[in-house]
Amino acid sequence: MNTKDQIEALRDELRQHNYNYYVLDNATISDYEFDIKLKELQALEEAHPEFFDANSPTQRVGGAVTKNFATTVHDFRMYSLDNSYSKEDLLDWETRIKKMVDGDVQYTCELKYDGASMNLTYENGKLLRAVTRGDGVQGDEVTANVKTINTVPLQLKGDYPDRFDIRGEIILPIEGFLKMNEERIANEEEPYRNPRNTASGSLKLQDSAEVAKRPLEFLLYSIKGNDLNIQTQYEGLDKAREWGFKVPNEAKLVNSIDAVLDYVEYWDKHRHELPYEIDGVVVKVNNLHQQDELGFTAKAPRWAMAYKFKAEQVSTRLNEITYQVGRTGAITPVANLEPVQLAGTIVKRASLHNADQIEKLDIREGDEVFVEKGGEIIPKIIAVDLSKRPVDLRPTKYITTCPECDTELHRIEGEAKHYCPNYNGCPPQVIGRIQHYISRKAMDIEGLGGETVALLVKEGLINDYSDLYDLTVDQVIPLERMAEKSAENLISGVEASKKIPFERVLFALGIRYVGETVAKKLAKHYKSIDALMNASIEDLVSVDEIGERIAESVVEFFGSEENRRIVERLKTFGVQLEISAEKLANQTEKLKGLSIVVSGVFEKISRNELKKLIEDNGGKVSSSISSKTSYLVAGDKMGPSKRTKAENLNISIITEQAFLDILK
Ligand SMILES: [Zn+2]
């Protein structure tokens, strides 16, 4: 087999596995085997860029960065649907239909997925572009991001039309949404409010590699095009399945409005058994000729109707408002409710967000409140039932001192939350910071868990994370449930953390707003904690993607004597507080300010090594040639169009050797 065939065979095989796993939910190989094959394909494609294909399975991992999403006009307008809320509404609709068309009318019933509407265009079986609904006439092109969604086929199967549009909803399944929020809560970030907003927000992220990390899915409901040779809506759904799209099997063909109502009633009751959220049912006249006869009003098709479920709501008693203190000192009020059944689960607590929210709704302990799950996973209080308010209830006075340490709370102007400023003496803050320090994404200290940290603090053995490095086996053994072996593990885990690289240590310090990505950026720019500690706000905001909020937080953190003392202690223990000499030796500023495009096959080093060299030396790797390109590093077999473009724009084309000479 020649290389081209080998690449094509691997692509086909991976596509089939992808389809089995994501669309059919029926994997036939292990994740490991899949990864091996994907890596094999990646290596082949890298060695043979002349066989590049934008729709190869390797392109799903993302990486393309879009700064501005191009506005694109839809080939076929995306109408919105009329809404109905009752049986009467649906019967009225049927009457209107029967006046306009002859013969029997069948209906397709489909679930109304709660996500972001999207139009995909396919040409010759390949995904050409993905465009958001926008205003229905035009939307934003988000192809690079949509490509990362595994249920979007990049290459179709079977007997598909030459060109057509297919529409559906990008959704975030509940399980994936909860997992994303768990991570955010662990990082003390505000959790996402609901799957729908998170799904539609994902589509507008600039970095497609970020989108690839989110477990989004694409569910289909409609095909548009000329000469499709499809007679009914239901047939269209079947065809879409054959071509490799994910069309939920809940779709049903029925013969009467009564049967439609049965479907609506069934799913109103059972919707919480689905892996994703729905907010109603969509009913369509099945026959496409009848659809043509019915046509459109100015806003919506006459042949379709959305039936919206009522948001689920219950009323219950608010027993008590309590307050939680987070690692950063942020206070979160929590409503403790009389347990009540809602949307298939028992609800005992609801978030109250902040003081403004409590004041706005005038929520008082003892009130009867309405709780809703709506599109949101964490239930919220939407209103107080004032008709049931006992006369003696007093307005809620938001706490003014910390429930854990009694310190007076602060509220930074413009921020919704109150903070406990007792940074060094407030137990949940002290414990929370150390728990963050040892966590998996930070110092990843094996043999030490969150409970043990709390115990160590309570016993007075540690007060901040630098104290961990002073601990001895003898000190730890007397702790509850601690044996000699586990004590030894703990100490050796702490010892091993001294090898964790600087960027992760920086994240572990727990500076507010300095998450993993920001920590990486700061570590790369400043190279050592000393340089960072002495940076001014002005200096910090000049770093790419560092804003004022982060800059202020960094300066405030290192402005504290106590924090400086802790950092100095970490230094004496040998924790990595600068980029290692080895890594540093390879980093220069020789290419600072240069934008470089790499293309073709190289002899001495691989394309990826070349790119890394550019970045390590302060340059920027760009994927396409523009007037801003400084150099085009040209290897063997570079595409002729790239060369022509570079020549037209007068961009220096240099060889691999010439590039390496620049770095010498
Ligand atoms: Zn406190």
mmCIF file of C-alpha atoms in Angstrom, residues 223-551:
data_model
loop_
_atom_site.group_PDB
_atom_site.id
_atom_site.type_symbol
_atom_site.label_atom_id
_atom_site.label_comp_id
_atom_site.label_asym_id
_atom_site.label_seq_id
_atom_site.Cartn_x
_atom_site.Cartn_y
_atom_site.Cartn_z
ATOM 1 C CA ILE A 223 -32.338 18.834 6.009
ATOM 2 C CA LYS A 224 -32.524 21.653 3.456
ATOM 3 C CA GLY A 225 -31.410 21.686 -0.171
ATOM 4 C CA ASN A 226 -32.453 21.549 -3.813
ATOM 5 C CA ASP A 227 -33.367 18.221 -5.463
ATOM 6 C CA LEU A 228 -32.921 16.166 -2.316
ATOM 7 C CA ASN A 229 -35.334 13.436 -3.351
ATOM 8 C CA ILE A 230 -36.799 13.231 0.133
ATOM 9 C CA GLN A 231 -40.597 13.110 0.485
ATOM 10 C CA THR A 232 -41.231 13.418 4.207
ATOM 11 C CA GLN A 233 -39.667 14.856 7.354
ATOM 12 C CA TYR A 234 -39.470 11.392 8.877
ATOM 13 C CA GLU A 235 -37.688 9.999 5.835
ATOM 14 C CA GLY A 236 -35.216 12.895 6.124
ATOM 15 C CA LEU A 237 -34.376 11.853 9.679
ATOM 16 C CA ASP A 238 -33.764 8.269 8.540
ATOM 17 C CA LYS A 239 -31.561 9.433 5.693
ATOM 18 C CA ALA A 240 -29.542 11.644 8.027
ATOM 19 C CA ARG A 241 -28.926 8.604 10.245
ATOM 20 C CA GLU A 242 -27.702 6.627 7.235
ATOM 21 C CA TRP A 243 -25.243 9.375 6.316
ATOM 22 C CA GLY A 244 -23.727 9.235 9.804
ATOM 23 C CA PHE A 245 -25.554 11.932 11.773
ATOM 24 C CA LYS A 246 -26.849 11.527 15.306
ATOM 25 C CA VAL A 247 -30.640 11.710 15.217
ATOM 26 C CA PRO A 248 -32.237 10.767 18.535
ATOM 27 C CA ASN A 249 -34.505 7.727 18.312
ATOM 28 C CA GLU A 250 -37.248 9.410 20.312
ATOM 29 C CA ALA A 251 -38.596 10.994 17.097
ATOM 30 C CA LYS A 252 -42.004 9.509 16.241
ATOM 31 C CA LEU A 253 -44.401 9.525 13.306
ATOM 32 C CA VAL A 254 -48.109 9.792 14.279
ATOM 33 C CA ASN A 255 -51.465 10.066 12.503
ATOM 34 C CA SER A 256 -53.413 12.539 14.610
ATOM 35 C CA ILE A 257 -53.211 15.505 16.949
ATOM 36 C CA ASP A 258 -54.442 13.237 19.753
ATOM 37 C CA ALA A 259 -51.367 11.073 19.291
ATOM 38 C CA VAL A 260 -49.247 14.239 19.299
ATOM 39 C CA LEU A 261 -50.770 15.119 22.655
ATOM 40 C CA ASP A 262 -49.940 11.672 24.021
ATOM 41 C CA TYR A 263 -46.341 12.186 22.940
ATOM 42 C CA VAL A 264 -46.224 15.611 24.610
ATOM 43 C CA GLU A 265 -47.674 14.248 27.816
ATOM 44 C CA TYR A 266 -45.293 11.301 27.891
ATOM 45 C CA TRP A 267 -42.168 13.415 27.486
ATOM 46 C CA ASP A 268 -43.315 16.093 29.895
ATOM 47 C CA LYS A 269 -43.283 13.340 32.529
ATOM 48 C CA HIS A 270 -40.194 11.466 31.376
ATOM 49 C CA ARG A 271 -37.910 14.250 30.210
ATOM 50 C CA HIS A 272 -35.634 13.929 33.210
ATOM 51 C CA GLU A 273 -34.671 10.430 32.123
ATOM 52 C CA LEU A 274 -32.935 11.846 29.050
ATOM 53 C CA PRO A 275 -29.165 12.483 29.137
ATOM 54 C CA TYR A 276 -29.747 16.079 27.978
ATOM 55 C CA GLU A 277 -32.258 18.831 28.636
ATOM 56 C CA ILE A 278 -35.348 19.469 26.527
ATOM 57 C CA ASP A 279 -37.840 22.275 26.942
ATOM 58 C CA GLY A 280 -40.670 20.937 24.809
ATOM 59 C CA VAL A 281 -41.663 19.064 21.680
ATOM 60 C CA VAL A 282 -41.520 20.099 18.019
ATOM 61 C CA VAL A 283 -44.379 18.950 15.805
ATOM 62 C CA LYS A 284 -44.130 19.084 12.000
ATOM 63 C CA VAL A 285 -46.437 18.174 9.143
ATOM 64 C CA ASN A 286 -44.666 15.093 7.824
ATOM 65 C CA ASN A 287 -45.334 15.350 4.092
ATOM 66 C CA LEU A 288 -42.975 17.849 2.440
ATOM 67 C CA HIS A 289 -45.455 18.599 -0.401
ATOM 68 C CA GLN A 290 -48.040 19.536 2.191
ATOM 69 C CA GLN A 291 -45.359 21.658 3.862
ATOM 70 C CA ASP A 292 -44.840 23.502 0.564
ATOM 71 C CA GLU A 293 -48.561 24.098 0.243
ATOM 72 C CA LEU A 294 -48.719 25.540 3.743
ATOM 73 C CA GLY A 295 -45.688 27.785 3.316
ATOM 74 C CA PHE A 296 -44.532 30.446 5.743
ATOM 75 C CA THR A 297 -45.832 33.460 7.579
ATOM 76 C CA ALA A 298 -43.441 36.424 7.849
ATOM 77 C CA LYS A 299 -41.761 34.824 10.824
ATOM 78 C CA ALA A 300 -42.372 31.104 10.927
ATOM 79 C CA PRO A 301 -43.383 28.039 8.911
ATOM 80 C CA ARG A 302 -47.102 27.233 9.049
ATOM 81 C CA TRP A 303 -46.300 23.522 9.033
ATOM 82 C CA ALA A 304 -44.396 23.384 12.318
ATOM 83 C CA MET A 305 -45.231 24.135 15.922
ATOM 84 C CA ALA A 306 -43.169 24.082 19.101
ATOM 85 C CA TYR A 307 -44.926 22.918 22.242
ATOM 86 C CA LYS A 308 -43.249 24.343 25.319
ATOM 87 C CA PHE A 309 -43.314 22.524 28.645
ATOM 88 C CA LYS A 310 -44.022 24.560 31.710
ATOM 89 C CA ALA A 311 -40.903 25.168 33.779
ATOM 90 C CA GLU A 312 -41.045 22.888 36.781
ATOM 91 C CA GLN A 313 -41.699 24.738 39.920
ATOM 92 C CA VAL A 314 -42.594 23.863 43.476
ATOM 93 C CA SER A 315 -43.138 25.844 46.607
ATOM 94 C CA THR A 316 -41.521 24.985 49.909
ATOM 95 C CA ARG A 317 -40.445 26.564 53.179
ATOM 96 C CA LEU A 318 -37.119 28.334 53.541
ATOM 97 C CA ASN A 319 -35.919 27.156 56.938
ATOM 98 C CA GLU A 320 -32.628 28.946 57.236
ATOM 99 C CA ILE A 321 -30.059 30.972 55.368
ATOM 100 C CA THR A 322 -26.481 29.840 56.036
ATOM 101 C CA TYR A 323 -23.208 31.186 54.737
ATOM 102 C CA GLN A 324 -20.229 29.348 53.289
ATOM 103 C CA VAL A 325 -16.682 30.680 53.239
ATOM 104 C CA GLY A 326 -14.513 29.657 50.288
ATOM 105 C CA ARG A 327 -10.756 29.342 49.932
ATOM 106 C CA THR A 328 -10.482 32.912 48.685
ATOM 107 C CA GLY A 329 -12.704 34.191 51.500
ATOM 108 C CA ALA A 330 -15.724 34.668 49.232
ATOM 109 C CA ILE A 331 -19.037 34.320 51.082
ATOM 110 C CA THR A 332 -21.875 32.369 49.454
ATOM 111 C CA PRO A 333 -25.340 32.436 51.029
ATOM 112 C CA VAL A 334 -27.230 29.138 50.878
ATOM 113 C CA ALA A 335 -30.966 28.566 51.266
ATOM 114 C CA ASN A 336 -31.738 25.519 53.421
ATOM 115 C CA LEU A 337 -35.160 24.318 52.349
ATOM 116 C CA GLU A 338 -37.795 21.958 53.655
ATOM 117 C CA PRO A 339 -36.939 18.938 51.420
ATOM 118 C CA VAL A 340 -39.186 18.811 48.376
ATOM 119 C CA GLN A 341 -39.512 16.704 45.216
ATOM 120 C CA LEU A 342 -38.602 18.634 42.055
ATOM 121 C CA ALA A 343 -37.837 17.412 38.545
ATOM 122 C CA GLY A 344 -37.076 13.903 39.696
ATOM 123 C CA THR A 345 -34.789 14.755 42.613
ATOM 124 C CA ILE A 346 -35.177 15.835 46.206
ATOM 125 C CA VAL A 347 -34.095 19.420 46.705
ATOM 126 C CA LYS A 348 -32.827 20.557 50.106
ATOM 127 C CA ARG A 349 -30.682 23.527 49.239
ATOM 128 C CA ALA A 350 -30.677 26.311 46.703
ATOM 129 C CA SER A 351 -28.076 28.909 45.868
ATOM 130 C CA LEU A 352 -28.866 32.502 46.796
ATOM 131 C CA HIS A 353 -25.770 33.835 44.975
ATOM 132 C CA ASN A 354 -25.168 37.047 46.940
ATOM 133 C CA ALA A 355 -26.620 39.817 49.099
ATOM 134 C CA ASP A 356 -28.146 41.678 46.141
ATOM 135 C CA GLN A 357 -30.175 38.648 45.161
ATOM 136 C CA ILE A 358 -31.590 38.258 48.670
ATOM 137 C CA GLU A 359 -32.480 41.925 48.816
ATOM 138 C CA LYS A 360 -34.030 41.991 45.361
ATOM 139 C CA LEU A 361 -36.409 39.129 46.171
ATOM 140 C CA ASP A 362 -36.810 40.184 49.819
ATOM 141 C CA ILE A 363 -36.253 36.609 50.934
ATOM 142 C CA ARG A 364 -36.741 35.946 54.632
ATOM 143 C CA GLU A 365 -36.204 32.900 56.812
ATOM 144 C CA GLY A 366 -39.584 31.213 57.293
ATOM 145 C CA ASP A 367 -40.922 32.328 53.918
ATOM 146 C CA GLU A 368 -42.734 30.025 51.539
ATOM 147 C CA VAL A 369 -40.658 30.263 48.351
ATOM 148 C CA PHE A 370 -40.996 29.108 44.732
ATOM 149 C CA VAL A 371 -38.110 26.951 43.599
ATOM 150 C CA GLU A 372 -37.480 26.269 39.936
ATOM 151 C CA LYS A 373 -35.127 24.029 38.045
ATOM 152 C CA GLY A 374 -35.970 25.464 34.635
ATOM 153 C CA GLY A 375 -32.912 25.139 32.433
ATOM 154 C CA GLU A 376 -30.639 25.071 35.430
ATOM 155 C CA ILE A 377 -29.159 22.192 37.321
ATOM 156 C CA ILE A 378 -28.719 24.003 40.621
ATOM 157 C CA PRO A 379 -32.209 24.954 41.722
ATOM 158 C CA LYS A 380 -32.898 28.585 42.381
ATOM 159 C CA ILE A 381 -35.454 30.577 44.280
ATOM 160 C CA ILE A 382 -37.437 32.635 41.829
ATOM 161 C CA ALA A 383 -39.935 34.331 44.105
ATOM 162 C CA VAL A 384 -41.444 34.514 47.559
ATOM 163 C CA ASP A 385 -45.092 33.575 48.054
ATOM 164 C CA LEU A 386 -46.033 36.778 49.872
ATOM 165 C CA SER A 387 -49.607 35.585 50.430
ATOM 166 C CA LYS A 388 -48.217 32.974 52.822
ATOM 167 C CA ARG A 389 -45.775 35.198 54.691
ATOM 168 C CA PRO A 390 -46.377 35.139 58.469
ATOM 169 C CA VAL A 391 -46.772 38.651 59.823
ATOM 170 C CA ASP A 392 -43.853 38.424 62.213
ATOM 171 C CA LEU A 393 -41.076 37.665 59.705
ATOM 172 C CA ARG A 394 -38.161 40.079 59.855
ATOM 173 C CA PRO A 395 -36.256 41.211 56.785
ATOM 174 C CA THR A 396 -33.008 39.309 56.244
ATOM 175 C CA LYS A 397 -29.982 41.112 57.559
ATOM 176 C CA TYR A 398 -27.002 39.984 55.536
ATOM 177 C CA ILE A 399 -24.163 38.961 57.801
ATOM 178 C CA THR A 400 -21.552 41.620 58.465
ATOM 179 C CA THR A 401 -18.976 39.339 60.083
ATOM 180 C CA CYS A 402 -17.458 36.024 58.987
ATOM 181 C CA PRO A 403 -19.424 32.979 60.247
ATOM 182 C CA GLU A 404 -16.134 31.116 60.763
ATOM 183 C CA CYS A 405 -13.818 33.665 62.352
ATOM 184 C CA ASP A 406 -15.991 36.664 63.247
ATOM 185 C CA THR A 407 -13.926 39.136 61.226
ATOM 186 C CA GLU A 408 -15.802 42.031 59.652
ATOM 187 C CA LEU A 409 -16.599 41.316 55.996
ATOM 188 C CA HIS A 410 -15.496 43.478 53.074
ATOM 189 C CA ARG A 411 -17.143 44.102 49.779
ATOM 190 C CA ILE A 412 -15.028 45.371 46.901
ATOM 191 C CA GLU A 413 -16.840 48.017 44.923
ATOM 192 C CA GLY A 414 -18.417 46.626 41.784
ATOM 193 C CA GLU A 415 -18.305 43.039 43.024
ATOM 194 C CA ALA A 416 -21.361 41.124 44.089
ATOM 195 C CA LYS A 417 -19.741 39.031 46.777
ATOM 196 C CA HIS A 418 -18.618 39.815 50.295
ATOM 197 C CA TYR A 419 -15.181 38.640 51.419
ATOM 198 C CA CYS A 420 -13.672 37.717 54.741
ATOM 199 C CA PRO A 421 -10.338 39.574 54.823
ATOM 200 C CA ASN A 422 -8.853 37.431 57.604
ATOM 201 C CA TYR A 423 -6.536 35.782 55.157
ATOM 202 C CA ASN A 424 -4.250 34.088 57.676
ATOM 203 C CA GLY A 425 -6.633 33.303 60.497
ATOM 204 C CA CYS A 426 -9.909 32.180 58.911
ATOM 205 C CA PRO A 427 -9.934 28.350 59.062
ATOM 206 C CA PRO A 428 -11.771 27.567 55.794
ATOM 207 C CA GLN A 429 -9.430 29.927 53.960
ATOM 208 C CA VAL A 430 -6.267 28.539 55.552
ATOM 209 C CA ILE A 431 -7.361 24.936 54.997
ATOM 210 C CA GLY A 432 -8.788 25.668 51.539
ATOM 211 C CA ARG A 433 -5.552 27.219 50.322
ATOM 212 C CA ILE A 434 -3.486 24.242 51.436
ATOM 213 C CA GLN A 435 -6.033 21.851 49.917
ATOM 214 C CA HIS A 436 -5.731 23.744 46.665
ATOM 215 C CA TYR A 437 -1.930 23.642 46.887
ATOM 216 C CA ILE A 438 -1.828 19.843 47.159
ATOM 217 C CA SER A 439 -4.561 19.217 44.565
ATOM 218 C CA ARG A 440 -3.980 17.151 41.452
ATOM 219 C CA LYS A 441 -3.608 19.992 38.973
ATOM 220 C CA ALA A 442 -1.392 21.935 41.350
ATOM 221 C CA MET A 443 1.358 20.149 43.335
ATOM 222 C CA ASP A 444 -0.344 16.772 43.078
ATOM 223 C CA ILE A 445 0.930 15.539 46.441
ATOM 224 C CA GLU A 446 0.367 11.830 46.738
ATOM 225 C CA GLY A 447 -0.501 10.399 50.125
ATOM 226 C CA LEU A 448 -2.115 13.603 51.351
ATOM 227 C CA GLY A 449 -5.845 14.304 51.103
ATOM 228 C CA GLY A 450 -8.125 17.203 51.929
ATOM 229 C CA GLU A 451 -9.309 15.655 55.211
ATOM 230 C CA THR A 452 -5.781 15.151 56.443
ATOM 231 C CA VAL A 453 -4.947 18.773 55.619
ATOM 232 C CA ALA A 454 -7.854 19.924 57.787
ATOM 233 C CA LEU A 455 -6.635 17.652 60.578
ATOM 234 C CA LEU A 456 -3.051 18.920 60.311
ATOM 235 C CA VAL A 457 -4.260 22.514 60.568
ATOM 236 C CA LYS A 458 -6.518 21.755 63.542
ATOM 237 C CA GLU A 459 -3.685 20.011 65.366
ATOM 238 C CA GLY A 460 -1.534 23.076 64.800
ATOM 239 C CA LEU A 461 1.038 21.163 62.787
ATOM 240 C CA ILE A 462 0.736 23.380 59.724
ATOM 241 C CA ASN A 463 -0.493 26.905 59.121
ATOM 242 C CA ASP A 464 0.339 27.442 55.486
ATOM 243 C CA TYR A 465 1.577 25.288 52.629
ATOM 244 C CA SER A 466 5.248 25.983 53.279
ATOM 245 C CA ASP A 467 4.863 24.207 56.642
ATOM 246 C CA LEU A 468 4.225 20.947 54.778
ATOM 247 C CA TYR A 469 7.921 20.733 54.015
ATOM 248 C CA ASP A 470 8.804 20.813 57.744
ATOM 249 C CA LEU A 471 6.597 17.858 58.665
ATOM 250 C CA THR A 472 8.202 14.675 59.959
ATOM 251 C CA VAL A 473 6.938 11.106 60.060
ATOM 252 C CA ASP A 474 6.938 11.188 63.867
ATOM 253 C CA GLN A 475 4.681 14.246 63.928
ATOM 254 C CA VAL A 476 2.173 12.713 61.552
ATOM 255 C CA ILE A 477 1.853 9.173 62.956
ATOM 256 C CA PRO A 478 -0.205 10.131 66.037
ATOM 257 C CA LEU A 479 -2.932 11.625 63.804
ATOM 258 C CA GLU A 480 -6.254 9.854 63.611
ATOM 259 C CA ARG A 481 -6.311 6.917 61.174
ATOM 260 C CA MET A 482 -2.639 7.387 60.268
ATOM 261 C CA ALA A 483 -0.377 4.339 60.152
ATOM 262 C CA GLU A 484 3.383 4.343 59.785
ATOM 263 C CA LYS A 485 3.205 3.412 56.121
ATOM 264 C CA SER A 486 0.743 6.169 55.240
ATOM 265 C CA ALA A 487 2.776 8.694 57.228
ATOM 266 C CA GLU A 488 5.849 7.763 55.227
ATOM 267 C CA ASN A 489 3.885 8.071 51.985
ATOM 268 C CA LEU A 490 2.730 11.513 52.991
ATOM 269 C CA ILE A 491 6.245 12.746 53.699
ATOM 270 C CA SER A 492 7.696 11.266 50.519
ATOM 271 C CA GLY A 493 4.788 12.769 48.531
ATOM 272 C CA VAL A 494 5.633 16.192 49.930
ATOM 273 C CA GLU A 495 9.296 15.634 49.093
ATOM 274 C CA ALA A 496 8.455 14.632 45.498
ATOM 275 C CA SER A 497 6.490 17.855 44.964
ATOM 276 C CA LYS A 498 9.765 19.781 44.967
ATOM 277 C CA LYS A 499 10.201 18.613 41.400
ATOM 278 C CA ILE A 500 6.909 20.119 40.166
ATOM 279 C CA PRO A 501 7.695 22.782 37.538
ATOM 280 C CA PHE A 502 7.395 26.497 38.276
ATOM 281 C CA GLU A 503 4.208 27.137 36.288
ATOM 282 C CA ARG A 504 2.297 24.641 38.415
ATOM 283 C CA VAL A 505 3.772 25.967 41.645
ATOM 284 C CA LEU A 506 2.545 29.388 40.582
ATOM 285 C CA PHE A 507 -0.948 27.990 40.086
ATOM 286 C CA ALA A 508 -0.702 26.172 43.435
ATOM 287 C CA LEU A 509 -0.016 29.396 45.346
ATOM 288 C CA GLY A 510 -3.723 30.145 44.952
ATOM 289 C CA ILE A 511 -3.549 33.758 43.816
ATOM 290 C CA ARG A 512 -7.083 34.839 43.015
ATOM 291 C CA TYR A 513 -7.814 34.777 39.236
ATOM 292 C CA VAL A 514 -4.533 32.991 38.509
ATOM 293 C CA GLY A 515 -5.783 29.708 37.076
ATOM 294 C CA GLU A 516 -3.740 27.138 35.189
ATOM 295 C CA THR A 517 -3.594 29.052 31.908
ATOM 296 C CA VAL A 518 -2.741 32.391 33.465
ATOM 297 C CA ALA A 519 -0.055 30.732 35.605
ATOM 298 C CA LYS A 520 1.543 29.305 32.458
ATOM 299 C CA LYS A 521 1.545 32.698 30.767
ATOM 300 C CA LEU A 522 3.061 34.430 33.790
ATOM 301 C CA ALA A 523 5.700 31.735 34.293
ATOM 302 C CA LYS A 524 6.727 31.938 30.662
ATOM 303 C CA HIS A 525 6.935 35.711 30.713
ATOM 304 C CA TYR A 526 8.622 36.331 34.062
ATOM 305 C CA LYS A 527 10.610 33.097 34.315
ATOM 306 C CA SER A 528 11.070 33.426 38.096
ATOM 307 C CA ILE A 529 9.001 34.243 41.154
ATOM 308 C CA ASP A 530 11.371 37.103 42.010
ATOM 309 C CA ALA A 531 10.713 38.853 38.705
ATOM 310 C CA LEU A 532 6.976 38.331 39.134
ATOM 311 C CA MET A 533 6.988 39.571 42.738
ATOM 312 C CA ASN A 534 8.572 42.834 41.642
ATOM 313 C CA ALA A 535 6.290 43.436 38.658
ATOM 314 C CA SER A 536 4.040 46.492 38.732
ATOM 315 C CA ILE A 537 0.416 46.533 37.596
ATOM 316 C CA GLU A 538 1.491 48.455 34.516
ATOM 317 C CA ASP A 539 4.121 45.878 33.716
ATOM 318 C CA LEU A 540 1.721 42.970 34.256
ATOM 319 C CA VAL A 541 -1.033 44.253 31.984
ATOM 320 C CA SER A 542 1.492 44.576 29.164
ATOM 321 C CA VAL A 543 1.749 40.756 29.170
ATOM 322 C CA ASP A 544 -0.416 39.138 26.510
ATOM 323 C CA GLU A 545 -3.914 38.327 27.836
ATOM 324 C CA ILE A 546 -3.258 39.597 31.376
ATOM 325 C CA GLY A 547 -5.931 42.112 32.333
ATOM 326 C CA GLU A 548 -6.204 44.606 35.125
ATOM 327 C CA ARG A 549 -8.191 42.332 37.418
ATOM 328 C CA ILE A 550 -5.480 39.664 37.353
ATOM 329 C CA ALA A 551 -2.666 42.228 37.597
#
